[in-house]
CSV table of C-alpha atoms and ligand atoms in Angstrom, one decimal:
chain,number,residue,atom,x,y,z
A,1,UNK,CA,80.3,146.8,38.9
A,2,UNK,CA,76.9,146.7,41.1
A,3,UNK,CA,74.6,149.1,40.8
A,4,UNK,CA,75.6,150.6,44.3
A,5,UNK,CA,79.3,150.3,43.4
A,6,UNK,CA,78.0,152.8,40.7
A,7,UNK,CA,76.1,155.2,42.2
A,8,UNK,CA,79.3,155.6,45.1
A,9,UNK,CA,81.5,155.8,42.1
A,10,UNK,CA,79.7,158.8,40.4
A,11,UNK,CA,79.4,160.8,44.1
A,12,UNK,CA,83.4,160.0,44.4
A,13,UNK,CA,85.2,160.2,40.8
A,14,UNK,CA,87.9,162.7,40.8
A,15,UNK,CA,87.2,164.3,44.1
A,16,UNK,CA,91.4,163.6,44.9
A,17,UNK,CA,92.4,166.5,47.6
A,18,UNK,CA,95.3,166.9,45.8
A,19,UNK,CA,92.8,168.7,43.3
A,20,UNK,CA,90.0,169.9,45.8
A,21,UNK,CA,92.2,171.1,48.1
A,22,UNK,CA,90.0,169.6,50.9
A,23,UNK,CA,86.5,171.4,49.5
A,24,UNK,CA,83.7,169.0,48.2
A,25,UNK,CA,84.3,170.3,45.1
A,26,UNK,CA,87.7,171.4,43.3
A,27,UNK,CA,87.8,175.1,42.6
A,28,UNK,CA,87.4,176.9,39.5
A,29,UNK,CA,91.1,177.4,38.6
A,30,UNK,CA,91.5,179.9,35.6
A,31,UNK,CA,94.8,180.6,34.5
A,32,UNK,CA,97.0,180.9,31.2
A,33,UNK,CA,100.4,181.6,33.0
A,34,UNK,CA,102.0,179.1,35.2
A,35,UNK,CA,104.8,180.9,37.3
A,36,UNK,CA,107.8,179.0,38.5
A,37,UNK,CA,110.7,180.2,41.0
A,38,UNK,CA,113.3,178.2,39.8
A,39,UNK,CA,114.8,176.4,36.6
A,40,UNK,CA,114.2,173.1,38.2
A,41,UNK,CA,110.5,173.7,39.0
A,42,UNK,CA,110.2,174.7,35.7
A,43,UNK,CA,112.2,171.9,34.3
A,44,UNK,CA,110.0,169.3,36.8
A,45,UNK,CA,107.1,170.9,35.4
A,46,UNK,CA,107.8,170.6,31.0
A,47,UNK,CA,108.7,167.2,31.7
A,48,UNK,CA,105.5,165.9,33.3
A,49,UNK,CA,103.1,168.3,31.4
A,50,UNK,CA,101.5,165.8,29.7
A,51,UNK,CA,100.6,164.1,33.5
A,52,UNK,CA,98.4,166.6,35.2
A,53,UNK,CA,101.0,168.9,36.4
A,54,UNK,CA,100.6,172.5,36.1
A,55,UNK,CA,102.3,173.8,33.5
A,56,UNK,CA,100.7,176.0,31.2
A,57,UNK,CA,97.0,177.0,30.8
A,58,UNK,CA,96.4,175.2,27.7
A,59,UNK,CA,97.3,171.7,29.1
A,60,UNK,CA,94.7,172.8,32.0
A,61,UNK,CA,94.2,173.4,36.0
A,62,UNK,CA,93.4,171.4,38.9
A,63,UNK,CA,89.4,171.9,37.8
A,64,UNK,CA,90.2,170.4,34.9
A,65,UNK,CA,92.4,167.6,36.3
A,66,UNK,CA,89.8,165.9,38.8
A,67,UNK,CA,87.3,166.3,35.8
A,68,UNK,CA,89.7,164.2,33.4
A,69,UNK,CA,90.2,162.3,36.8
A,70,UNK,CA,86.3,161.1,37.3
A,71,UNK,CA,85.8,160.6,33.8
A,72,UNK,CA,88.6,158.2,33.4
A,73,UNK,CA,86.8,156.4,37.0
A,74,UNK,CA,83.4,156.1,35.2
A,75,UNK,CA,84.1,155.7,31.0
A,76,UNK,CA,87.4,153.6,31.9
A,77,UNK,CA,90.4,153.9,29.7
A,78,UNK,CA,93.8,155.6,30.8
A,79,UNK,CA,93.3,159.3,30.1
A,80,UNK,CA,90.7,161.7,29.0
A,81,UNK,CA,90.9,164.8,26.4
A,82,UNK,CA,88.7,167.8,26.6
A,83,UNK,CA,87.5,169.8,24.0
A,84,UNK,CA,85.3,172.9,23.8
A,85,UNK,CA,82.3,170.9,22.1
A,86,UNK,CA,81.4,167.4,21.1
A,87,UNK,CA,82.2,167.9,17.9
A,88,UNK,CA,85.6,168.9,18.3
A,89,UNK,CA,86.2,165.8,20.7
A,90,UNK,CA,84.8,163.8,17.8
A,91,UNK,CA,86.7,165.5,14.8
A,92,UNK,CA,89.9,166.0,16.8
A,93,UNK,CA,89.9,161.8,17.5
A,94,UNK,CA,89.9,161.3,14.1
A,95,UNK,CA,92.0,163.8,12.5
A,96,UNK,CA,94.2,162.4,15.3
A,97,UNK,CA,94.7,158.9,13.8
A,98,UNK,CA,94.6,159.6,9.8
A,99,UNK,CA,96.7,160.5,7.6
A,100,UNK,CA,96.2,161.5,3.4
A,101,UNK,CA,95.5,158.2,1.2
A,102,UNK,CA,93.8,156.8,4.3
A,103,UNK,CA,90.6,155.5,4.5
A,104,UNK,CA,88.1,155.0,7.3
A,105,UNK,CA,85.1,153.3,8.2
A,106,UNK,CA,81.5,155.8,8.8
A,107,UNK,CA,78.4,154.9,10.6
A,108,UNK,CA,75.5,155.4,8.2
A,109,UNK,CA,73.5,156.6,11.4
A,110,UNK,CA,76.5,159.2,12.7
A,111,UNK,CA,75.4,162.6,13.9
A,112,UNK,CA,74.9,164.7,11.2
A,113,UNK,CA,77.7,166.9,11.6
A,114,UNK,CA,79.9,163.8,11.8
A,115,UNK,CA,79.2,162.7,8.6
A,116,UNK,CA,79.1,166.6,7.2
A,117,UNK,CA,82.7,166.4,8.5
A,118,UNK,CA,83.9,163.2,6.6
A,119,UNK,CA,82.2,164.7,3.6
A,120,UNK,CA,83.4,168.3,3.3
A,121,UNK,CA,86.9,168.3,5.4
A,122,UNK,CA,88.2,164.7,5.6
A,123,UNK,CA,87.7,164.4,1.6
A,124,UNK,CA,89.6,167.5,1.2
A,125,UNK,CA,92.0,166.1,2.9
A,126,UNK,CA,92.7,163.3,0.9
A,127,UNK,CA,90.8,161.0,3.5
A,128,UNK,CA,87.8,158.7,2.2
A,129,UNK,CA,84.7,157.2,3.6
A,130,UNK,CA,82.5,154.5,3.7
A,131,UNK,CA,79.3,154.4,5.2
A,132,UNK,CA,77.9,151.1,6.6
A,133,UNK,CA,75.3,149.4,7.6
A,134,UNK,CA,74.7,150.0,11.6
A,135,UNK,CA,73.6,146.4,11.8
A,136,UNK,CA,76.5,145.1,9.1
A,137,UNK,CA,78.3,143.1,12.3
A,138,UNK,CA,80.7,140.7,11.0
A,139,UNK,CA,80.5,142.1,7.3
A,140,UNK,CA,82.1,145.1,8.6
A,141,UNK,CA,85.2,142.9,7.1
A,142,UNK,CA,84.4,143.2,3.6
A,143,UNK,CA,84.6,146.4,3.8
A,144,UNK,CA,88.2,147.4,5.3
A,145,UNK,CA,90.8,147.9,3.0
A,146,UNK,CA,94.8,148.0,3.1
A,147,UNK,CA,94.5,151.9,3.6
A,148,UNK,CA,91.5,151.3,6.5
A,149,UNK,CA,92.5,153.3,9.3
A,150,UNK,CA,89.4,153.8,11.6
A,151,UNK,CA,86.1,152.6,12.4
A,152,UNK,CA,83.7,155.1,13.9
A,153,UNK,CA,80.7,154.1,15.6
A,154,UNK,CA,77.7,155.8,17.1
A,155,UNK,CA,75.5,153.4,19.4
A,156,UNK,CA,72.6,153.5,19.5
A,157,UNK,CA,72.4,156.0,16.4
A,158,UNK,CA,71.3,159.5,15.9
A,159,UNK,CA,67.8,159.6,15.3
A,160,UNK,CA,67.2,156.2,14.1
A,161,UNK,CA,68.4,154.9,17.0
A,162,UNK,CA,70.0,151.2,15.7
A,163,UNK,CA,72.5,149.6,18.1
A,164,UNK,CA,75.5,148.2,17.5
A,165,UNK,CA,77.3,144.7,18.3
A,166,UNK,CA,80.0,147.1,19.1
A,167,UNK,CA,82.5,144.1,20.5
A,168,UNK,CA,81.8,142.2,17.1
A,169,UNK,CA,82.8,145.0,15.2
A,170,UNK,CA,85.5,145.8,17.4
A,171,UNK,CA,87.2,142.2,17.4
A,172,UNK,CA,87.1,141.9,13.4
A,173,UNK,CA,88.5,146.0,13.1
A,174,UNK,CA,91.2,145.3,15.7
A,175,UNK,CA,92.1,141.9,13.2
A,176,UNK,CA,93.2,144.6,10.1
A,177,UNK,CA,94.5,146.8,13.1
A,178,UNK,CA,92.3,149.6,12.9
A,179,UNK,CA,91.2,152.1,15.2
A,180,UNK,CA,88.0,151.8,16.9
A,181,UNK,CA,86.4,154.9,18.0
A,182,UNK,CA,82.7,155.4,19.3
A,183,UNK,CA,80.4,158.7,20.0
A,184,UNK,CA,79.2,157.1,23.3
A,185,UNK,CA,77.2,160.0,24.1
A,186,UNK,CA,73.4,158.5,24.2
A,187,UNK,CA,74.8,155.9,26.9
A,188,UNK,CA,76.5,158.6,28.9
A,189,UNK,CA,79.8,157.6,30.9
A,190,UNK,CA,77.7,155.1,33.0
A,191,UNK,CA,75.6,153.0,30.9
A,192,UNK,CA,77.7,151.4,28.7
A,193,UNK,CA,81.6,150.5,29.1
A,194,UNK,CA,83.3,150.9,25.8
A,195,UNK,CA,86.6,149.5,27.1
A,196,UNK,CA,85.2,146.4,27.8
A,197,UNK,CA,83.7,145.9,24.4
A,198,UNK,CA,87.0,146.6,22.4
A,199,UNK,CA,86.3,150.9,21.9
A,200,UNK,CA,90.0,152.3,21.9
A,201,UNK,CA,88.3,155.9,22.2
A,202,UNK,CA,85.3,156.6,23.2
A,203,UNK,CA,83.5,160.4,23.0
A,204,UNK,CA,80.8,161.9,24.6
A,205,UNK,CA,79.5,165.4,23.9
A,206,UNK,CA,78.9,166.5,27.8
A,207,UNK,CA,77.1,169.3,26.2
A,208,UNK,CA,74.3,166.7,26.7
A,209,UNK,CA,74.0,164.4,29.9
A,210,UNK,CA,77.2,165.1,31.7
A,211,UNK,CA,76.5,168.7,31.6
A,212,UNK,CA,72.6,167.7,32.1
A,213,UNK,CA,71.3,171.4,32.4
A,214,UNK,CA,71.4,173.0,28.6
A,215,UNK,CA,73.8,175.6,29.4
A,216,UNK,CA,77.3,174.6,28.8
A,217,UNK,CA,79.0,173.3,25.7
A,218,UNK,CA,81.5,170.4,26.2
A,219,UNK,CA,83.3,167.4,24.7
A,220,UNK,CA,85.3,164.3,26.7
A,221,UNK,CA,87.9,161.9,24.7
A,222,UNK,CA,88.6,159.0,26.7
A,223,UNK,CA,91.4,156.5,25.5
A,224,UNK,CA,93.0,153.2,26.1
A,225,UNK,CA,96.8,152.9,26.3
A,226,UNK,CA,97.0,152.4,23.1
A,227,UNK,CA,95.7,155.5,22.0
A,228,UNK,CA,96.0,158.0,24.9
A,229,UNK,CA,99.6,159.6,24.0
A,230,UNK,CA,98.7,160.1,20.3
A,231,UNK,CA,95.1,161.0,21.2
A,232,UNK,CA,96.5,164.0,23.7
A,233,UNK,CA,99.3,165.2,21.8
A,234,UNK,CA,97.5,165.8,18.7
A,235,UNK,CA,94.6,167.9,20.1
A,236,UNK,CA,96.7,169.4,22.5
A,237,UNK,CA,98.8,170.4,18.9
A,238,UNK,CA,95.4,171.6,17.6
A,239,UNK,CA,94.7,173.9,20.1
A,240,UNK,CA,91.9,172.2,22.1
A,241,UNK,CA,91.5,173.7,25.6
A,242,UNK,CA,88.6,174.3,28.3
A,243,UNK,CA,87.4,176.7,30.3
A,244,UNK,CA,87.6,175.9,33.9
A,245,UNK,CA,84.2,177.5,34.7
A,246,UNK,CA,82.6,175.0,31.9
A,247,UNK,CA,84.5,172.5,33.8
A,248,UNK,CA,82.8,173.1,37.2
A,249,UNK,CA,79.5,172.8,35.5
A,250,UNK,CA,80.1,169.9,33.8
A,251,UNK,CA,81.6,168.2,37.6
A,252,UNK,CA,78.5,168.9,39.0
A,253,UNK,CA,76.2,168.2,36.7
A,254,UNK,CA,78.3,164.6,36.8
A,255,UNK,CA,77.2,164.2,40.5
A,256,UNK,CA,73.4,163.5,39.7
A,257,UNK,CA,73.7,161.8,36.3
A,258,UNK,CA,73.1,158.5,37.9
A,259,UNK,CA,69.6,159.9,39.6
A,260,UNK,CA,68.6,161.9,36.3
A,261,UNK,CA,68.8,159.3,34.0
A,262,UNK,CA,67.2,156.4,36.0
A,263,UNK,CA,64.2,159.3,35.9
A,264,UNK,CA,64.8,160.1,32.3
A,265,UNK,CA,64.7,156.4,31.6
A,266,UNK,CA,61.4,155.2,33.7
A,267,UNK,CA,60.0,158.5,32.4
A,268,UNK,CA,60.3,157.7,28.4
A,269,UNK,CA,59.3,154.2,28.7
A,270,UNK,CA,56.4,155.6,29.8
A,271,UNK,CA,55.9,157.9,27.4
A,272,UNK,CA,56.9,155.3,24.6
A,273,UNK,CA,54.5,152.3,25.8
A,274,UNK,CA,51.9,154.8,25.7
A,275,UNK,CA,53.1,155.9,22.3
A,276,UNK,CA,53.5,152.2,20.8
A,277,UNK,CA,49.9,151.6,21.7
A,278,UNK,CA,48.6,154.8,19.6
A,279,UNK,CA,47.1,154.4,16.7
A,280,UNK,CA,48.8,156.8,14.8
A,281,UNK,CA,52.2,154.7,15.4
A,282,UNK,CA,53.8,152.5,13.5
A,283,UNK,CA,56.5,151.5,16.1
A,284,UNK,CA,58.6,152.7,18.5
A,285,UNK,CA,62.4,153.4,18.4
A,286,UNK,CA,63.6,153.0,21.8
A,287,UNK,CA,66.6,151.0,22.4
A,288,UNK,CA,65.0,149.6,25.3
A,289,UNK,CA,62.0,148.3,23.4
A,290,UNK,CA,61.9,144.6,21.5
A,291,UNK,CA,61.1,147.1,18.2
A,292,UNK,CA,64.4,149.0,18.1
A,293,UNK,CA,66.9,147.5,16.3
A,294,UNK,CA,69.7,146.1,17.9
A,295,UNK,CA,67.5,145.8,21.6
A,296,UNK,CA,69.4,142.2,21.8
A,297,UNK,CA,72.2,144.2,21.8
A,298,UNK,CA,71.4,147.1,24.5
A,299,UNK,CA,69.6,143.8,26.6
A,300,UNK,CA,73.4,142.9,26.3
A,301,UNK,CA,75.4,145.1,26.9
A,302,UNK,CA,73.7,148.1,28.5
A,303,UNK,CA,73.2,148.9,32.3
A,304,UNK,CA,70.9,151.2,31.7
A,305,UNK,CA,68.6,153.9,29.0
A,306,UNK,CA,67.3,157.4,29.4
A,307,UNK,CA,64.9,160.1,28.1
A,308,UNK,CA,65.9,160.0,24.0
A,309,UNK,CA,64.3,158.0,21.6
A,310,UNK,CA,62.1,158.3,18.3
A,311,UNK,CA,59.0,157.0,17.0
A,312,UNK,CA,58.0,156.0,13.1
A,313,UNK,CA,54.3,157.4,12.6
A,314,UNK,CA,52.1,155.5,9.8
A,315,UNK,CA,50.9,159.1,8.6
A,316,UNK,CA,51.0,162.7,8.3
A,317,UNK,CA,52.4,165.5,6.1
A,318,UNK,CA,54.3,168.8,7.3
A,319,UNK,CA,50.8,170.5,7.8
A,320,UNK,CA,50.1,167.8,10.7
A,321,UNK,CA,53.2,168.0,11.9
A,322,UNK,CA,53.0,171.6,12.3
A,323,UNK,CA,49.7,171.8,14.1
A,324,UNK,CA,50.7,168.9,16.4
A,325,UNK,CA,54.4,170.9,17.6
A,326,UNK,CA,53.3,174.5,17.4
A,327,UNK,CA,50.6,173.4,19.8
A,328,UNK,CA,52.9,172.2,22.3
A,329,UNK,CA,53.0,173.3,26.2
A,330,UNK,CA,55.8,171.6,27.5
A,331,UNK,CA,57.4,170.3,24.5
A,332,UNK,CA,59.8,172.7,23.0
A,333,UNK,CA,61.6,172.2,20.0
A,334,UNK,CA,65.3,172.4,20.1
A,335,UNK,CA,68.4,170.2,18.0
A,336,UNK,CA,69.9,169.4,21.7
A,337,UNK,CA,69.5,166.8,24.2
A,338,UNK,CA,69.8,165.4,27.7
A,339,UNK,CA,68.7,168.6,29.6
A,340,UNK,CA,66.3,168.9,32.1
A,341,UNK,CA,63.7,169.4,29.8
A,342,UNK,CA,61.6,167.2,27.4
A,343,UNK,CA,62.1,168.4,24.0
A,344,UNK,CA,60.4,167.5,20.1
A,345,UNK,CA,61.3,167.5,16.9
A,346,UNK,CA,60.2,166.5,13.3
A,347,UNK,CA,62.1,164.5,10.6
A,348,UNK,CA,59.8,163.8,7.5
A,349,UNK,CA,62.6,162.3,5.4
A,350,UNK,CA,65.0,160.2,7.2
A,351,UNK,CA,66.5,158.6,4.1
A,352,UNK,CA,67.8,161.6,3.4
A,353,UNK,CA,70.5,161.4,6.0
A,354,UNK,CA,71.5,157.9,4.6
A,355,UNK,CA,73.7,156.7,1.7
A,356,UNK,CA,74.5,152.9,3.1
A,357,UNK,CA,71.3,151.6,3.3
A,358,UNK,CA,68.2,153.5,3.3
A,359,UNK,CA,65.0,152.3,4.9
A,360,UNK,CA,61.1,152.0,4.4
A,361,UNK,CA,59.7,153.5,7.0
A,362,UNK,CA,55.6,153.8,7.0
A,363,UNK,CA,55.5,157.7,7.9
A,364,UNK,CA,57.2,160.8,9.2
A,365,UNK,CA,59.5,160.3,12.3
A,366,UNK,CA,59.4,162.1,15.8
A,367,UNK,CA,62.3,162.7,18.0
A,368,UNK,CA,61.5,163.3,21.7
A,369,UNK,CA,63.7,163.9,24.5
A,370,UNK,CA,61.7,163.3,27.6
A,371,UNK,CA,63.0,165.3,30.4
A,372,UNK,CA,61.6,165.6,34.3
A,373,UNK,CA,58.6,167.0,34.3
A,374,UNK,CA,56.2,165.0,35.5
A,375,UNK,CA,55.5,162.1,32.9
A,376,UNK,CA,51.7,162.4,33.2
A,377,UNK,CA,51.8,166.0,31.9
A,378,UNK,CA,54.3,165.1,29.0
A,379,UNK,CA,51.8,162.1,28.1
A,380,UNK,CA,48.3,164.5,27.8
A,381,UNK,CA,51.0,167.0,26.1
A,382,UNK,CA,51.1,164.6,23.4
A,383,UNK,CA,47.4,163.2,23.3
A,384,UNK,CA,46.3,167.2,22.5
A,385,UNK,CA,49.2,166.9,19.9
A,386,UNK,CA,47.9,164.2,18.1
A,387,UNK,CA,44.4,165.7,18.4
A,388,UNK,CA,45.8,168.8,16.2
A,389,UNK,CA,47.5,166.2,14.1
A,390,UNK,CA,44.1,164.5,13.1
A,391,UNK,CA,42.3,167.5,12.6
A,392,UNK,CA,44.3,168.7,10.1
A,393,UNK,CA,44.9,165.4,8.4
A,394,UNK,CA,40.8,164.3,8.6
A,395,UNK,CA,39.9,168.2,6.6
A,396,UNK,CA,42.3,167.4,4.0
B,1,PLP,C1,75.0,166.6,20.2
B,1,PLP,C2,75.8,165.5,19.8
B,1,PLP,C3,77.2,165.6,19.4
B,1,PLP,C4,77.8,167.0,19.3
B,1,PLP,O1,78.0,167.6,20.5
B,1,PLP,P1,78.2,169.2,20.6
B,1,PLP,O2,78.6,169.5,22.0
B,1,PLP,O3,76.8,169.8,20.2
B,1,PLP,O4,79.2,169.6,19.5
B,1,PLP,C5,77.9,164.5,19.0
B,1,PLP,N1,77.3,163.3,19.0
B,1,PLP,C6,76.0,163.1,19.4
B,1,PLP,C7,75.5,161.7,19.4
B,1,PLP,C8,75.2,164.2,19.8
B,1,PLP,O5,74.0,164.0,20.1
């Protein structure tokens, strides 16, 4: 797929009159009643539920429908699942596909809430983890076990940022017949094609790109046809519905991702050239820099980056760090991403986060989310940062 092919793609998925009823954009269709007139409507409509017919709120409305429609044109895969948060889109594939005595496969750099997941509700459940290596590749096989199940993957990682050979670890999981799911979130629905690297479900919390704006909460599920029926029928089982005004949000927000992140993306390579050349920096973690690890692998398999990223400092203590955020004027600090608006945070001890293999990093790590403001602004933002920075660490 061209990069025009794309572009059309994102300004046409799931705009079927069937579900806009000839408007540019479907309606907001609330309901939790469907009303039939006869036995056979109703009888046409329990038998297709499961394919976008209307048939109860739960299984969702025409909003919901071209949504699932236009995610399905741009992730790929056969359906899509929607849940009211990432996190549920990311629990809910899993708790779909194990079973007590099973045993799955954990990225060591997984969202944090991931992994708090694995640790405190799949163990209860009689489900174990391993953590691996984000770089293990091939060694992934010494790892699986008769009782592997899944293998979860987040590309690149949270806050660290590694990216996967995701079709290496694919190939040899789909050898012991596992499951492959990945949170494909920082790539968005357009940058990277999990279907054609081996992913059999592949999860995005909209909350972040998709949505784009920081004001609606939202996760997607695609699947292949393996995994689609099981997939749908066990979230629908556990109760995972949307509303259709989060829906309409999350549609139009989809109708400028492909402009937004080409900004977000020229935008933080800015920001992280200037960054990598500042003395205060160790290096750069920006998949689409030669000093992230795995950049062969986004130079791969990639169409594209955007505005998150994180960068390994060679000093500093909390009182630095402090002065340098406290200080800032368009910076905010906030745990979310892929808004409009550039955003900072701190994280002194990354190690902490890890059990598989922790690192030696030189210093204190920053997060930045670099939004659309204009670049030059963000850049002086951060030069009177780093002023605040030194002063506090040259009176110590
Ligand atoms: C934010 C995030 C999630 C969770 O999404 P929510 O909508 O906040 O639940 C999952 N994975 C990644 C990589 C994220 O950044």
């Amino acid at each position: 797929m061209g990069k025009k092919q794309l572009d059309t793609k994102i300004i046409t998925a799931g705009r079927d009159k069937k579900w806009t009823q000839q408007l540019v954009n479907p309606p907001v269709s609330r309901a939790s009643t469907v009303v039939f007139d006869s036995v056979a409507e109703m009888n046409h409509a329990t038998a297709n539920r499961a394919n976008k017919t209307l048939f109860y709120g739960r299984r969702g409305t025409n909003t919901h429908f071209a949504f699932q429609d236009a995610m399905v044109a741009l992730e790929g895969g056969v359906g899509c699942a929607l849940y009211p948060c990432g996190t549920a889109a990311i629990t809910n594939a899993i708790l779909s596909f194990v079973k007590a005595g099973d045993h799955i496969l954990m990225v060591d750099g997984v969202y944090e809430p991931t992994r708090d997941f694995c640790d405190k509700i799949l163990d209860k459940m009689g489900v174990e983890t391993t953590y691996y290596d984000p770089m293990i590749g091939e060694g992934i096989r010494d790892l699986i076990r008769p009782n592997t199940t899944v293998l979860f993957l987040e590309s690149p990682c949270s806050i660290t940022m590694e990216v996967q050979d995701v079709p290496t670890l694919a190939r040899v999981a789909h050898e012991h017949d596992l499951v492959v799911m990945l949170d494909n979130t920082w790539a968005s629905p357009i940058h990277f094609q999990p279907f054609e690297h081996g992913v059999d479900i592949s999860i995005q919390a909209a909350t972040k790109y998709i949505v784009g704006h920081s004001d609606v909460m939202l996760g997607t599920a695609t699947a292949n046809e393996r995994c689609w029926d099981q997939l749908r029928e066990s979230s629908y089982l556990m109760g995972q519905c949307t509303s259709p005004d989060d829906i309409y949000l999350a549609m139009r927000g989809l109708r400028t991702l492909g402009v937004r992140l080409k900004q977000h993306e020229q935008s933080s390579l800015k920001v992280a050239q200037w960054l990598a050349a500042r003395e205060e920096v160790d290096h750069v973690r920006h998949p689409a820099m030669e000093t992230c690890e795995g950049h062969a692998f986004f130079q791969r398999d990639f169409k594209g980056g955007n505005g998150l990223f994180s960068v390994v400092l060679n000093r500093g203590n909390t009182e630095a760090l402090t002065a340098m955020l406290d200080g800032m004027e368009h910076f905010s600090m906030g745990y979310s991403w892929g808004g409009f608006e550039s955003l900072i945070l701190a994280n002194e001890n990354i190690n902490a986060l890890r059990t598989a293999k922790k690192k030696d990093f030189a210093g204190p790590m920053l997060r930045l989310h670099i939004g659309l403001e204009d670049v030059d602004d963000l850049i002086r933002d951060l030069e009177a940062g780093f002023e605040r920075f030194n002063a506090v660490l040259n009176h110590q």
